[in-house]
């Protein structure tokens, strides 16, 4: 009797599979194609001249099926507020295999010499990907990089009185010789080359972050309103990440204040008639990348920071 029951159980299962096959259910499942998504081009990189304009970059997404309208969530990260997108998703219209996303760039506020980057990826851990039969294929990450810069001309060495790291760590300010360059297109821009490299007497106490050159750039177009243009990486670290520098004037301008207001508030430096750049005490900022979330602290507390350009062969 038990053998007979077992036989009936097996027969029932056989019947079940047979009926599914007769209705073409399994055949339909085996041939069902997933909707797959990818990014047509994995990256764009632009090296711009000072006179070039970059306001938009278009990223194209693609899929293998076009019978539905789909909204696909994205992860979008950028290292500057001048890079923006209107939404954190892309929409595939019914009948379309591709979808475009526009990256907007505030060209007027590009800082010369700064390496900008944006990374866009499909947000694969979102509910959207689990609810629907979506998957990825090919390129699923897009990276945009760009830099705009002047043509820099060597003008010899200048005398640099370091007052940023010294007042932060409480050591003596030192004056030493550093090579400098001047912008061919705008003579009001001066930059120091590796001011915290081997020329700096305290350099052996720090570790190098990389093998690249690091610059410190000054906007001296208005001799009464000089400021350090941008955030400048030093290329060195102690124990809490790379040291970075910024002038308070630049900090407040990035916060939406006008140059005129920042200058009137006394945050700018000056370029004297004898070609020496100085800043008010406390009008410079310093940060360690990994200390307190990269928070900024006042430096040049003694007001001794100075760049003496009188020894340089400045452009006329």
Coordinates of C-alpha atoms in Angstrom, one line a residue:
X1 CA 0.0 0.0 0.0
X2 CA 2.8 2.4 0.8
X3 CA 4.4 1.7 -2.5
X4 CA 1.2 2.5 -4.2
X5 CA 0.9 5.9 -2.4
X6 CA 4.5 6.7 -3.4
X7 CA 3.7 5.9 -7.0
X8 CA 0.7 8.3 -6.9
X9 CA 2.8 11.1 -5.5
X10 CA 5.4 10.8 -8.2
X11 CA 2.7 10.6 -10.8
X12 CA 1.1 13.8 -9.5
X13 CA 4.4 15.7 -9.8
X14 CA 5.0 14.4 -13.3
X15 CA 1.5 15.6 -14.2
X16 CA 2.3 19.0 -12.8
X17 CA 5.5 19.5 -14.8
X18 CA 3.8 18.1 -17.9
X19 CA 0.9 20.6 -17.6
X20 CA 3.3 23.6 -17.1
X21 CA 5.2 22.5 -20.2
X22 CA 2.0 22.2 -22.2
X23 CA 1.0 25.7 -21.3
X24 CA 4.5 27.0 -22.4
X25 CA 5.1 28.5 -19.0
X26 CA 8.6 27.2 -18.6
X27 CA 9.5 28.0 -22.2
X28 CA 8.4 31.6 -21.7
X29 CA 10.5 31.9 -18.5
X30 CA 13.6 30.5 -20.1
X31 CA 13.5 33.0 -22.9
X32 CA 12.5 36.0 -20.8
X33 CA 15.2 38.7 -21.3
X34 CA 16.4 40.9 -18.5
X35 CA 16.4 44.7 -19.0
X36 CA 20.1 45.6 -18.8
X37 CA 21.6 49.1 -18.4
X38 CA 25.0 50.5 -19.1
X39 CA 26.8 53.8 -19.7
X40 CA 27.9 54.4 -23.3
X41 CA 31.2 56.1 -22.4
X42 CA 33.0 55.4 -19.2
X43 CA 34.8 58.8 -18.9
X44 CA 35.6 62.2 -20.2
X45 CA 38.7 64.2 -19.4
X46 CA 39.3 67.8 -20.4
X47 CA 42.5 69.9 -20.1
X48 CA 41.3 73.5 -20.7
X49 CA 43.2 76.7 -21.6
X50 CA 42.4 79.8 -19.6
X51 CA 40.3 81.1 -22.5
X52 CA 38.3 77.9 -23.0
X53 CA 34.7 77.6 -21.9
X54 CA 33.1 74.4 -20.4
X55 CA 29.5 74.7 -19.3
X56 CA 27.9 71.3 -20.0
X57 CA 28.9 67.6 -20.4
X58 CA 26.3 65.0 -21.5
X59 CA 26.4 61.5 -20.2
X60 CA 24.5 58.9 -22.3
X61 CA 23.0 55.8 -20.7
X62 CA 21.8 52.8 -22.7
X63 CA 19.6 49.7 -22.4
X64 CA 18.8 46.6 -24.4
X65 CA 14.9 46.9 -24.4
X66 CA 12.8 49.9 -25.2
X67 CA 9.2 48.8 -24.6
X68 CA 8.7 50.7 -21.3
X69 CA 9.3 54.1 -19.7
X70 CA 11.9 53.6 -16.9
X71 CA 13.3 56.0 -14.3
X72 CA 16.7 54.8 -13.1
X73 CA 18.2 56.1 -9.8
X74 CA 21.8 57.3 -9.8
X75 CA 24.6 58.0 -7.4
X76 CA 26.2 61.4 -8.2
X77 CA 29.3 62.6 -6.4
X78 CA 31.4 65.7 -7.2
X79 CA 34.3 67.4 -5.5
X80 CA 33.1 70.9 -6.1
X81 CA 29.8 72.8 -6.0
X82 CA 30.4 74.3 -9.5
X83 CA 29.5 70.8 -10.8
X84 CA 25.7 70.0 -10.7
X85 CA 22.9 68.0 -12.2
X86 CA 19.2 68.8 -12.2
X87 CA 18.2 65.4 -10.8
X88 CA 19.7 62.2 -9.4
X89 CA 18.0 59.9 -11.9
X90 CA 17.8 59.3 -15.6
X91 CA 14.6 58.6 -17.6
X92 CA 14.3 56.2 -20.5
X93 CA 11.3 57.1 -22.6
X94 CA 9.2 54.3 -24.1
X95 CA 10.6 53.5 -27.6
X96 CA 14.1 54.8 -26.7
X97 CA 17.2 52.8 -26.1
X98 CA 19.2 55.7 -24.7
X99 CA 18.8 58.4 -22.1
X100 CA 20.9 61.6 -21.6
X101 CA 21.9 63.3 -18.4
X102 CA 23.4 66.8 -18.5
X103 CA 26.2 67.8 -16.1
X104 CA 26.2 71.5 -15.6
X105 CA 29.5 73.4 -14.9
X106 CA 29.7 76.9 -13.6
X107 CA 32.5 78.0 -15.9
X108 CA 32.8 81.5 -14.5
X109 CA 33.8 80.1 -11.1
X110 CA 36.3 77.5 -12.2
X111 CA 39.5 77.8 -10.1
X112 CA 42.6 77.8 -12.2
X113 CA 44.7 74.7 -11.7
X114 CA 42.2 72.8 -9.6
X115 CA 41.4 69.2 -10.6
X116 CA 37.7 68.8 -10.8
X117 CA 36.0 65.4 -10.7
X118 CA 32.4 64.0 -10.8
X119 CA 31.5 60.3 -10.6
X120 CA 28.1 58.9 -11.7
X121 CA 27.0 55.3 -11.0
X122 CA 23.7 53.4 -11.1
X123 CA 22.2 53.2 -7.6
X124 CA 22.0 49.4 -7.8
X125 CA 21.1 48.9 -4.1
X126 CA 17.9 51.0 -4.5
X127 CA 14.5 49.3 -4.3
X128 CA 14.0 50.2 -8.0
X129 CA 16.5 47.6 -9.1
X130 CA 15.0 44.9 -6.9
X131 CA 11.4 45.5 -7.8
X132 CA 12.0 45.2 -11.5
X133 CA 14.0 42.7 -13.5
X134 CA 16.9 45.2 -14.0
X135 CA 20.6 44.4 -14.2
X136 CA 23.8 46.0 -15.3
X137 CA 26.2 45.2 -18.2
X138 CA 29.3 46.8 -19.6
X139 CA 30.2 50.2 -18.2
X140 CA 28.2 51.1 -15.2
X141 CA 30.4 54.0 -13.9
X142 CA 31.1 57.3 -15.4
X143 CA 33.9 59.7 -14.4
X144 CA 34.3 63.3 -15.5
X145 CA 37.6 65.1 -14.8
X146 CA 38.7 68.5 -16.0
X147 CA 41.2 71.2 -15.2
X148 CA 41.5 74.7 -16.5
X149 CA 44.8 76.5 -16.2
X150 CA 46.9 79.4 -17.3
X151 CA 50.2 79.1 -19.3
X152 CA 52.7 79.4 -16.5
X153 CA 56.1 81.1 -17.1
X154 CA 59.0 80.6 -14.7
X155 CA 60.2 83.9 -13.2
X156 CA 62.9 82.7 -10.9
X157 CA 63.0 82.3 -7.1
X158 CA 61.1 84.3 -4.4
X159 CA 61.6 84.4 -0.6
X160 CA 58.9 82.7 1.2
X161 CA 58.3 83.3 4.9
X162 CA 56.2 80.4 6.1
X163 CA 53.6 81.3 8.6
X164 CA 50.9 78.7 8.1
X165 CA 52.2 75.4 9.4
X166 CA 54.6 77.0 11.8
X167 CA 51.8 78.8 13.8
X168 CA 49.6 75.7 13.6
X169 CA 52.3 73.5 15.2
X170 CA 53.8 76.2 17.3
X171 CA 57.3 76.3 15.8
X172 CA 59.5 79.1 14.5
X173 CA 58.6 80.8 11.2
X174 CA 61.3 80.4 8.6
X175 CA 62.2 82.2 5.4
X176 CA 63.6 80.3 2.4
X177 CA 63.8 80.4 -1.4
X178 CA 61.1 78.9 -3.5
X179 CA 60.7 78.8 -7.3
X180 CA 57.7 80.8 -8.7
X181 CA 55.8 81.2 -11.9
X182 CA 53.5 83.9 -13.4
X183 CA 50.5 83.5 -15.7
X184 CA 51.2 84.6 -19.2
X185 CA 47.5 85.4 -19.8
X186 CA 47.1 87.3 -16.6
X187 CA 50.2 88.8 -14.9
X188 CA 48.2 89.3 -11.7
X189 CA 48.5 85.6 -10.9
X190 CA 51.6 84.3 -9.2
X191 CA 52.2 80.8 -7.9
X192 CA 54.9 79.1 -5.8
X193 CA 56.1 75.7 -6.8
X194 CA 56.3 73.1 -4.0
X195 CA 56.7 75.5 -1.1
X196 CA 56.5 72.6 1.3
X197 CA 58.9 70.3 -0.7
X198 CA 62.6 69.8 -0.1
X199 CA 63.2 73.5 0.1
X200 CA 61.3 73.8 3.4
X201 CA 63.6 73.1 6.3
X202 CA 60.9 71.3 8.3
X203 CA 60.1 69.0 5.4
X204 CA 62.0 65.9 6.8
X205 CA 59.6 65.9 9.7
X206 CA 56.7 65.1 7.4
X207 CA 55.8 62.3 5.0
X208 CA 55.2 62.9 1.3
X209 CA 51.6 62.2 0.1
X210 CA 52.5 61.7 -3.6
X211 CA 55.2 62.5 -6.2
X212 CA 53.3 65.4 -7.8
X213 CA 54.2 69.0 -7.8
X214 CA 52.0 71.2 -5.5
X215 CA 51.3 74.9 -6.1
X216 CA 50.2 77.8 -4.0
X217 CA 48.5 80.4 -6.2
X218 CA 47.8 84.1 -5.4
X219 CA 45.5 86.5 -7.2
X220 CA 47.3 89.8 -7.1
X221 CA 45.1 91.6 -9.7
X222 CA 44.2 94.1 -7.0
X223 CA 47.3 94.9 -5.0
X224 CA 45.0 96.0 -2.1
X225 CA 42.9 92.8 -2.3
X226 CA 45.3 89.8 -2.7
X227 CA 44.0 86.4 -1.9
X228 CA 45.1 82.8 -2.2
X229 CA 43.0 81.4 -5.0
X230 CA 41.5 78.0 -4.3
X231 CA 42.3 75.3 -1.8
X232 CA 45.9 74.2 -2.0
X233 CA 47.3 70.8 -1.1
X234 CA 50.7 70.8 0.5
X235 CA 51.8 67.3 -0.6
X236 CA 52.9 66.4 3.0
X237 CA 51.2 64.9 6.1
X238 CA 52.1 64.3 9.7
X239 CA 49.6 61.8 11.2
X240 CA 46.2 63.2 10.4
X241 CA 46.2 63.4 6.6
X242 CA 47.5 65.9 4.1
X243 CA 47.9 69.6 5.1
X244 CA 45.8 72.0 3.1
X245 CA 45.7 75.8 2.9
X246 CA 43.1 78.4 2.0
X247 CA 42.8 82.2 2.6
X248 CA 39.8 83.5 4.5
X249 CA 39.0 85.8 1.6
X250 CA 38.5 82.8 -0.7
X251 CA 36.6 80.9 2.0
X252 CA 34.0 83.7 2.4
X253 CA 33.8 84.3 -1.4
X254 CA 32.9 80.6 -1.8
X255 CA 30.2 81.2 0.7
X256 CA 28.6 83.7 -1.6
X257 CA 30.2 87.0 -0.4
X258 CA 31.4 89.4 -3.0
X259 CA 35.1 90.2 -3.5
X260 CA 34.4 93.8 -2.5
X261 CA 32.7 92.8 0.7
X262 CA 35.5 90.4 1.7
X263 CA 38.1 93.1 0.9
X264 CA 36.2 95.7 3.0
X265 CA 36.0 93.2 5.9
X266 CA 39.8 93.1 6.0
X267 CA 40.3 89.4 5.0
X268 CA 42.5 90.1 1.9
X269 CA 46.2 90.6 1.8
X270 CA 48.2 93.2 0.0
X271 CA 51.0 93.5 -2.5
X272 CA 53.3 96.3 -1.5
X273 CA 55.2 98.7 -3.8
X274 CA 58.3 96.8 -3.0
X275 CA 56.6 93.6 -4.2
X276 CA 55.9 91.8 -0.9
X277 CA 52.7 89.9 -0.4
X278 CA 51.4 89.8 3.2
X279 CA 48.2 88.9 5.0
X280 CA 46.6 90.1 8.2
X281 CA 47.2 87.9 11.2
X282 CA 44.7 85.1 11.3
X283 CA 43.4 85.7 7.8
X284 CA 44.7 82.3 6.5
X285 CA 43.3 78.8 7.1
X286 CA 44.9 75.4 7.5
X287 CA 43.4 71.9 7.6
X288 CA 44.5 68.3 8.0
X289 CA 42.4 66.1 5.8
X290 CA 41.6 63.5 8.4
X291 CA 41.6 65.7 11.6
X292 CA 38.1 66.6 12.9
X293 CA 36.5 65.8 9.5
X294 CA 39.0 68.1 7.7
X295 CA 37.8 71.2 9.6
X296 CA 39.6 74.5 8.9
X297 CA 41.6 76.4 11.6
X298 CA 43.1 79.9 11.6
X299 CA 46.8 80.1 10.8
X300 CA 49.3 82.9 10.2
X301 CA 48.4 83.9 13.7
X302 CA 51.5 86.1 14.0
X303 CA 51.0 87.8 10.7
X304 CA 54.5 87.0 9.6
X305 CA 53.5 85.1 6.4
X306 CA 55.1 86.8 3.4
X307 CA 56.1 86.2 -0.2
X308 CA 58.9 88.5 -1.4
X309 CA 58.7 88.8 -5.2
X310 CA 61.4 91.4 -5.5
X311 CA 64.0 88.8 -6.5
X312 CA 61.8 87.4 -9.3
X313 CA 61.9 88.4 -13.0
X314 CA 58.3 89.3 -13.2
X315 CA 56.6 89.7 -16.6
X316 CA 56.0 93.3 -17.8

